[in-house]
Short mmCIF file of C-alpha atoms in Angstrom, two decimals:
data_model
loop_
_atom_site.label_atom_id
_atom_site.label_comp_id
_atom_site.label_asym_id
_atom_site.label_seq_id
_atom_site.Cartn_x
_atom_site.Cartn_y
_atom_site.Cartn_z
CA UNK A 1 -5.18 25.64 -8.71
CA UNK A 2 -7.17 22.55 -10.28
CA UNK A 3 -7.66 23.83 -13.65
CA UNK A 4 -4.22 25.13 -13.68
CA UNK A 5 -2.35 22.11 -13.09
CA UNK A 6 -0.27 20.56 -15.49
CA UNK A 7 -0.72 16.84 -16.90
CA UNK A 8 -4.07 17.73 -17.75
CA UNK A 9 -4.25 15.19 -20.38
CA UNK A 10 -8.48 14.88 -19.38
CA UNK A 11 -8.73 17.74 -21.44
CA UNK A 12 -7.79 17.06 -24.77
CA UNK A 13 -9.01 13.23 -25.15
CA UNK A 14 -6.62 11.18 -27.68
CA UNK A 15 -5.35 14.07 -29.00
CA UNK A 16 -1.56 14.01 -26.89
CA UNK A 17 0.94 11.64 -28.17
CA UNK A 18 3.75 13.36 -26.02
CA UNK A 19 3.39 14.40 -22.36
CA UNK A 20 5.37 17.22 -21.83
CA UNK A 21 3.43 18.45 -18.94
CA UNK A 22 4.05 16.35 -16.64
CA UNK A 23 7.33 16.14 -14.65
CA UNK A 24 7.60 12.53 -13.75
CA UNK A 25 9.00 9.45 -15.67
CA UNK A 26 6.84 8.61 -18.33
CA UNK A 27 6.27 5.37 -20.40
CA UNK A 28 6.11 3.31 -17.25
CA UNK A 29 5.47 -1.01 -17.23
CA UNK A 30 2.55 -0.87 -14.39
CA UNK A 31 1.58 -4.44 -15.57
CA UNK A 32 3.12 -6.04 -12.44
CA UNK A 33 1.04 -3.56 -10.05
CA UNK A 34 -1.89 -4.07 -11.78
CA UNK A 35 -1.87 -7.78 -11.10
CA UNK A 36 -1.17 -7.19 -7.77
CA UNK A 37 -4.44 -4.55 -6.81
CA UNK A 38 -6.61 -7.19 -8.81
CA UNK A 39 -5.26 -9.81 -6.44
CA UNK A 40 -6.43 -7.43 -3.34
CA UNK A 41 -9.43 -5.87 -5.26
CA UNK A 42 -11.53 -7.74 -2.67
CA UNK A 43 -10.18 -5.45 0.05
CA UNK A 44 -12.34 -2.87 -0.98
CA UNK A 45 -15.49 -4.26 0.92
CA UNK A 46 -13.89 -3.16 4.46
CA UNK A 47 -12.94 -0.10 5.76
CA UNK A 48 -8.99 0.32 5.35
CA UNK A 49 -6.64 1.52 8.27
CA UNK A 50 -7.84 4.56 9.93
CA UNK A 51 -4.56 6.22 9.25
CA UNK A 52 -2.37 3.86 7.16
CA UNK A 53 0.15 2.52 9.55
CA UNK A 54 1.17 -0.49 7.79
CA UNK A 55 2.46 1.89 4.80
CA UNK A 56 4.30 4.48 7.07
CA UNK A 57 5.90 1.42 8.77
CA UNK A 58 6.71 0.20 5.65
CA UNK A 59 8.57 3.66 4.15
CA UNK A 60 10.26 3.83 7.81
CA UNK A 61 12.15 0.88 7.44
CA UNK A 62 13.33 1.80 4.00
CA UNK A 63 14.48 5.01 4.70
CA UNK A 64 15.73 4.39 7.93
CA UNK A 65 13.85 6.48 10.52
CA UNK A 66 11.32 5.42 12.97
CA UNK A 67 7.71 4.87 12.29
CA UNK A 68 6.61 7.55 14.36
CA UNK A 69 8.90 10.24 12.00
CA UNK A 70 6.56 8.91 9.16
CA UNK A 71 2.70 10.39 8.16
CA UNK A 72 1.40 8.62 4.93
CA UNK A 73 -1.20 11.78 3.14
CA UNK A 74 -3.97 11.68 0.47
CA UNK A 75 -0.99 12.77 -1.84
CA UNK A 76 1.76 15.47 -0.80
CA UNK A 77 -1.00 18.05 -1.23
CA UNK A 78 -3.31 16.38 1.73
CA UNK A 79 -0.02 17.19 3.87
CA UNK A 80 0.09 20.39 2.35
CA UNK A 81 -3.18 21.59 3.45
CA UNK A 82 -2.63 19.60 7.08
CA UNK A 83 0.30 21.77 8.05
CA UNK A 84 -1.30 25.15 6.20
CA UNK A 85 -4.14 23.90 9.05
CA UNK A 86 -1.86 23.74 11.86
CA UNK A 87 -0.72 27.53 11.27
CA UNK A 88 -4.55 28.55 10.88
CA UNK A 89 -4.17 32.95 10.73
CA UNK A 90 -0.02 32.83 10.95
CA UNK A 91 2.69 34.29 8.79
CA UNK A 92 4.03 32.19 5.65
CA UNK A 93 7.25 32.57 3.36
CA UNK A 94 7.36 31.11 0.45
CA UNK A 95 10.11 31.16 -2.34
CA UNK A 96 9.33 32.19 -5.45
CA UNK A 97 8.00 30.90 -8.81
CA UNK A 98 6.82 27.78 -7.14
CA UNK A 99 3.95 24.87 -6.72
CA UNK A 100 0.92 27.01 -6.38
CA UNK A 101 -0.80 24.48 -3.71
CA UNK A 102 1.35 26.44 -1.16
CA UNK A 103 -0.13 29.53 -1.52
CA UNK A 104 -3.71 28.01 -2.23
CA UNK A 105 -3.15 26.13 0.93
CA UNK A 106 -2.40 28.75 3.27
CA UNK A 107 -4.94 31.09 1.55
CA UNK A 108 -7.48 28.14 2.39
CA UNK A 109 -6.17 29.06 6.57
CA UNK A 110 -6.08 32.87 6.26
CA UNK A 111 -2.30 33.02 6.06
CA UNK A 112 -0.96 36.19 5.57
CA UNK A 113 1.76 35.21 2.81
CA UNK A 114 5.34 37.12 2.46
CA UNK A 115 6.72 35.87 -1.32
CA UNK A 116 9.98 36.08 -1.54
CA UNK A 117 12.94 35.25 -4.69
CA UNK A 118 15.47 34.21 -2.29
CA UNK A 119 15.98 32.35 1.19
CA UNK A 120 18.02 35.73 2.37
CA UNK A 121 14.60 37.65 1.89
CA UNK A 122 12.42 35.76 4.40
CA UNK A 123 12.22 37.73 7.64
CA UNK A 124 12.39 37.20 10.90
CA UNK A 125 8.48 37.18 11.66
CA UNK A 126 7.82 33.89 9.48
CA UNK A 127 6.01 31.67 11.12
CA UNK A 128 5.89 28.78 8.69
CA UNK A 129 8.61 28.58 5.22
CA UNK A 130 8.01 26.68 2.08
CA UNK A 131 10.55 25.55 -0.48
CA UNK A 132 10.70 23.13 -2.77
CA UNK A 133 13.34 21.59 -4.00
CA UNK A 134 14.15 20.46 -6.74
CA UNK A 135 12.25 23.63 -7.39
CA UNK A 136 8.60 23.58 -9.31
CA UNK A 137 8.70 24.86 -11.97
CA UNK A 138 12.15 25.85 -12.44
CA UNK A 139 14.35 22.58 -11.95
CA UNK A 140 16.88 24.15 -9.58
CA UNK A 141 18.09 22.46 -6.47
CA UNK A 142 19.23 24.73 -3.22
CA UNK A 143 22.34 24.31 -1.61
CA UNK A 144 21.48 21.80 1.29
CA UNK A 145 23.60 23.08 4.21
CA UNK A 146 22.07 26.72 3.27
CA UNK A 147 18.11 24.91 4.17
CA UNK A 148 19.58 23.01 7.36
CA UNK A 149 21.36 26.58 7.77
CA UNK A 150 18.00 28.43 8.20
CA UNK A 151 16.19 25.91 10.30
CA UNK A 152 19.39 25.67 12.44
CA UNK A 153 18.41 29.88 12.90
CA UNK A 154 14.62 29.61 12.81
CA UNK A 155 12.32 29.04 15.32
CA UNK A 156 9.78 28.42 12.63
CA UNK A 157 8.87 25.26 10.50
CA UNK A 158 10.88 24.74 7.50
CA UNK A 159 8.80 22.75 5.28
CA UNK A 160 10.92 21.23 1.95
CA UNK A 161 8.90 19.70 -0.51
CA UNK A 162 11.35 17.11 -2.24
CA UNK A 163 8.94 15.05 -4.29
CA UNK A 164 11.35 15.50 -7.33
CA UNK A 165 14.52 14.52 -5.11
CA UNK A 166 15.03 11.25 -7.46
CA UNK A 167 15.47 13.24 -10.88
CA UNK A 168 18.35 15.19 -9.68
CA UNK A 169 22.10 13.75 -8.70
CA UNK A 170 22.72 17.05 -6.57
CA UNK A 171 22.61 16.52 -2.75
CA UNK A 172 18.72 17.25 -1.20
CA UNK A 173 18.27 16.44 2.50
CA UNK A 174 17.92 12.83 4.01
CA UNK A 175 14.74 11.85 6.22
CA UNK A 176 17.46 11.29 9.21
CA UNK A 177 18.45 15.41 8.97
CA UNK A 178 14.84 16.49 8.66
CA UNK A 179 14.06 14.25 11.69
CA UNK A 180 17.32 15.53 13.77
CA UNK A 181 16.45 19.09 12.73
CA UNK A 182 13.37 19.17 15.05
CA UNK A 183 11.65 21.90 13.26
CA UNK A 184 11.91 20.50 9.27
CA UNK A 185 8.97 19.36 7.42
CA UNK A 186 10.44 16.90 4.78
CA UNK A 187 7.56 16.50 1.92
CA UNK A 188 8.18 12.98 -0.56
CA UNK A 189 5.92 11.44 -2.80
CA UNK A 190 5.76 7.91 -4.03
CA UNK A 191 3.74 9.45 -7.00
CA UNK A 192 6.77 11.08 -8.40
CA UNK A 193 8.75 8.27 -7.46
CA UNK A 194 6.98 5.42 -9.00
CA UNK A 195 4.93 7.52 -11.69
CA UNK A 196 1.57 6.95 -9.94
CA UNK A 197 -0.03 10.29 -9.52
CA UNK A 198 -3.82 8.46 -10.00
CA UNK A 199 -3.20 6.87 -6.79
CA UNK A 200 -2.19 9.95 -4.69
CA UNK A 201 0.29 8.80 -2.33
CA UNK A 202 3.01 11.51 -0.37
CA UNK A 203 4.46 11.74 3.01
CA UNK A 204 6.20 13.38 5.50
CA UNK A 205 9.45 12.83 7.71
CA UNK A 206 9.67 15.17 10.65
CA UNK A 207 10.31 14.99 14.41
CA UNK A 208 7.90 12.98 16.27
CA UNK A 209 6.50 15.99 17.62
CA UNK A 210 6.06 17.31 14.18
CA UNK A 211 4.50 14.12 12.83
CA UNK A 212 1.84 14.01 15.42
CA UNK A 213 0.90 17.40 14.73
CA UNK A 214 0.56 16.50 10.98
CA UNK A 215 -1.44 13.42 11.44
CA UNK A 216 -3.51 14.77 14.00
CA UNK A 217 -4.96 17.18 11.70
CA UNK A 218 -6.18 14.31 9.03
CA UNK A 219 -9.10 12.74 8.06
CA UNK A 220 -10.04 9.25 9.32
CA UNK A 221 -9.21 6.62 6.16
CA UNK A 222 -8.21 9.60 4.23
CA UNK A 223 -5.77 7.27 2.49
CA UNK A 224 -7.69 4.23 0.63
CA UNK A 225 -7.07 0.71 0.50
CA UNK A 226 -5.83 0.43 -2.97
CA UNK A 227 -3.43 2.90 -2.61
CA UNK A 228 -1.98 1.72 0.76
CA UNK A 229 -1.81 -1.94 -1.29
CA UNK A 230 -0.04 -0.38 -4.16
CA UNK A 231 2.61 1.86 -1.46
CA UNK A 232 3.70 -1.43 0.04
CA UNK A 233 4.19 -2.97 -3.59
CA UNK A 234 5.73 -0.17 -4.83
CA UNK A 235 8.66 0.12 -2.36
CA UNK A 236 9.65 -3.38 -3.11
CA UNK A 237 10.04 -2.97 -6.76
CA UNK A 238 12.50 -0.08 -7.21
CA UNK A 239 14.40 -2.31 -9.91
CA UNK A 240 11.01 -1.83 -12.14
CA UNK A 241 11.16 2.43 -11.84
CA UNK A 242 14.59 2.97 -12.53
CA UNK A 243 14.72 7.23 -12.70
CA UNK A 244 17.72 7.70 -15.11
CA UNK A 245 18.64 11.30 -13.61
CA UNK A 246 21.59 11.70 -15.27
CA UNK A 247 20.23 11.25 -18.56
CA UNK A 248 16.93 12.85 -18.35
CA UNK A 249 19.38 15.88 -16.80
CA UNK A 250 20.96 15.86 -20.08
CA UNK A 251 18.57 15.92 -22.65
CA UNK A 252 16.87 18.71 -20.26
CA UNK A 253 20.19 20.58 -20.77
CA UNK A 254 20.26 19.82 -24.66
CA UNK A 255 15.84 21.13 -24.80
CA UNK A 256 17.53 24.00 -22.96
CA UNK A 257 20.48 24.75 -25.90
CA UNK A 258 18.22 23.90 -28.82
CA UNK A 259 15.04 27.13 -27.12
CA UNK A 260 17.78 29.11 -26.71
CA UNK A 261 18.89 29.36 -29.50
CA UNK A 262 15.02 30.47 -30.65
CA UNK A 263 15.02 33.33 -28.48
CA UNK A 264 13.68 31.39 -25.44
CA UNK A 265 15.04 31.88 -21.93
CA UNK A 266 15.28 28.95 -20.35
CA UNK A 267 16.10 28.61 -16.61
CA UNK A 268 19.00 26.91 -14.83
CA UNK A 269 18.08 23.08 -14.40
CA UNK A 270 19.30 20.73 -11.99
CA UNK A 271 16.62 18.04 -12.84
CA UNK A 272 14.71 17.14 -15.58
CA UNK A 273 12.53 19.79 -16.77
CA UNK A 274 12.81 23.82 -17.40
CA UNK A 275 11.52 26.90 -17.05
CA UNK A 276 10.82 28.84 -20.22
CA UNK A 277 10.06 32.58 -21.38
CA UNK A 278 9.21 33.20 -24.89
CA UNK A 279 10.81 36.30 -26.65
CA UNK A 280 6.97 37.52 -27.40
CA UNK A 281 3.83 35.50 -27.50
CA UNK A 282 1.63 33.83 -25.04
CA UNK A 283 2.05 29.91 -23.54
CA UNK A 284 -1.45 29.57 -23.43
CA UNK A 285 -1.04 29.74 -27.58
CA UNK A 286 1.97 27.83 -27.93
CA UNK A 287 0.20 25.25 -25.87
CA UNK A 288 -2.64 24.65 -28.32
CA UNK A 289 -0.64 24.75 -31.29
CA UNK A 290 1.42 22.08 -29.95
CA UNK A 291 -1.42 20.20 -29.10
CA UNK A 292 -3.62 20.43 -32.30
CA UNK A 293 -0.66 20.07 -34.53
CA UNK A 294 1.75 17.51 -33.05
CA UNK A 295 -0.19 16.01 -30.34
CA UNK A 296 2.38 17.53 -27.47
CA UNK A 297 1.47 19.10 -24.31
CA UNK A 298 3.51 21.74 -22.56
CA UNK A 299 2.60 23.29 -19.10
CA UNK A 300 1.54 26.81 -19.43
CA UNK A 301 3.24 28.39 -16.69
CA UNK A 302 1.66 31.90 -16.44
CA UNK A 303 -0.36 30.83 -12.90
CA UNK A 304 2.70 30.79 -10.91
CA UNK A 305 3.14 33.27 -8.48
CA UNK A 306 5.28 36.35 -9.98
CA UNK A 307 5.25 34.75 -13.99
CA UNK A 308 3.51 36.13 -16.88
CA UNK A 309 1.70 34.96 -20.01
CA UNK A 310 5.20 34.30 -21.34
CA UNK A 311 6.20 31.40 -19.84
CA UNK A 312 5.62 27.10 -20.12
CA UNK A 313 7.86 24.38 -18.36
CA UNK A 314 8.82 21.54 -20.05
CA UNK A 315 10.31 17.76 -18.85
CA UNK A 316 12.65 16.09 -20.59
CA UNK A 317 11.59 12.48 -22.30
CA UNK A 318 13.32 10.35 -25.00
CA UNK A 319 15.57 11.99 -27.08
CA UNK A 320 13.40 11.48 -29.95
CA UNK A 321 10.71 12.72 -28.27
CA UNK A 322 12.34 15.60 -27.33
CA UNK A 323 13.36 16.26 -31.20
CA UNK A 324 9.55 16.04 -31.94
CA UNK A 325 9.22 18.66 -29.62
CA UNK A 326 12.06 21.16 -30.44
CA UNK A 327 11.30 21.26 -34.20
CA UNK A 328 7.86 22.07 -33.45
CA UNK A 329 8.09 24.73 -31.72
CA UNK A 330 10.98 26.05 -33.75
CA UNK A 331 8.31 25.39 -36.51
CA UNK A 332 5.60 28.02 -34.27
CA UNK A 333 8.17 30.54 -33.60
CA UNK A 334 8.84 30.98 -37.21
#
């Protein structure tokens, strides 16, 4: 799904003024982690760690679990496409409209893929489940004790990608339950935590039997120096990404109010951004528009599995940002 991905700001130069796109904090200081890599820049004549221990000991100790619970990825999609490996020719579920990596992932294996709209749908022959949650692309969070509910029933692995778990005050699943679980895949991502998505960094807390699995299925040095250098920083300096969920959660709700009123259906958020259909029309239109006449970029939605040509997903910013963008799409739909 590379050219359908959203934040594609490559493609329109100096043309966007407002990402819309993109679902993580924008307008981010990285002054103080750019000082830093230039002060290790001179790592990059040796070879980093093989697999990048120092980093998963590092998250461990934050979020309390043991080293050995923790596998450090290229990104969340490297993990992605490690477990899709370790089910090579099995049965997937996944919950649908979501991240199309799953999908692409277990294509990539020769999954034979169930989709389904609901956790009650997924049947009994699943070998492997994927959910997200929050949910990508339409901001809604599942009911925790319902995902610890089907693990608790499933012989299967539950994977739950929760890379968006610090825009949203509703209760997701903690590394120690994923761990305890002994069959739950818990997918995080420091590039949605610290708004670093150039540096693709994402792991995974499981079961140690899980996490072996996982890493065993990786690359040598598949995770670079800089990156493992800018982990470590990154973990220390949560008082420099402050994610203001609450308020990003409300000006998602007020986007939502304002489109609605236009005829748009918007989905039920528990995060940040929104799902949203337009009453006639195509995204792929209301996309360009944007961009060529107000320098904002929307996500057109229409890839995801089970949407049509109808739909774009949108993520909250300022408030007067987010004025900029209401009035000009009110000004396209009229």
């Amino acid at each position: 799904m590379i050219e359908g991905h959203g934040d594609d700001l490559y493609r329109f130069g100096d043309k966007v003024r407002y990402n819309f796109s993109t679902n993580i904090i924008s307008g981010v200081d990285h002054s103080g982690l750019i000082r830093h890599l230039q002060s290790v820049m001179s790592k990059i004549g040796s070879y980093p760690e093989p697999a990048p221990f120092s980093l998963e000991r590092k998250i461990a100790e934050k979020i309390g679990v043991s080293a050995a619970n923790v596998v450090v990825t290229n990104g969340a999609t490297d993990a992605m496409y490690r477990i899709a490996h370790l089910f090579d020719g099995k049965k997937s579920a996944i919950r649908i409209p979501t991240f199309r990596e799953y999908q692409d992932a277990c294509r990539s294996f020769g999954h034979d893929i169930a989709f389904v709209n609901s956790l009650d749908e997924i049947t009994a022959d699943a070998d492997l489940i994927w959910l997200c949650n929050p949910n990508n692309p339409t901001g809604e969070v599942a009911d925790e004790s319902m995902i610890l509910d089907l693990a608790l029933r499933r012989q299967s692995w539950v994977v739950v990608d929760q890379a968006y778990a610090d825009y949203t005050l509703e209760r997701v699943l903690t590394p120690q339950e994923a761990v305890d679980s002994e069959n739950i895949v818990l997918m995080s991502s420091l590039t949605k935590r610290y708004a670093v998505p150039g540096l693709r960094i994402g792991y995974i807390v499981a079961s140690e039997g899980i996490a072996d699995a996982v890493r065993g299925k990786g690359m040598p040095w598949a995770v670079n120096t800089l990156a493992i250098e800018a982990g470590k920083y990154l973990l220390d300096k949560d008082e420099d990404y402050v994610i203001d969920a609450s308020t990003m959660h409300s000006e998602a709700l007020r986007i939502a109010e304002a489109l609605s009123s236009m005829g748009i259906e918007c989905s039920h958020s528990d995060c940040n951004f929104l799902l949203c259909r337009l009453p006639e029309g195509r995204a792929s239109d209301l996309k360009s528009y944007l961009v060529e006449n107000h320098g904002i970029l929307i996500r057109d939605a229409s890839n995801f599995e089970s949407l049509d040509e109808r739909y774009f997903r949108v993520a909250a910013q300022d408030s007067g940002q987010n004025d900029i963008l209401i009035n000009a799409i009110k000004g396209w739909i009229s």
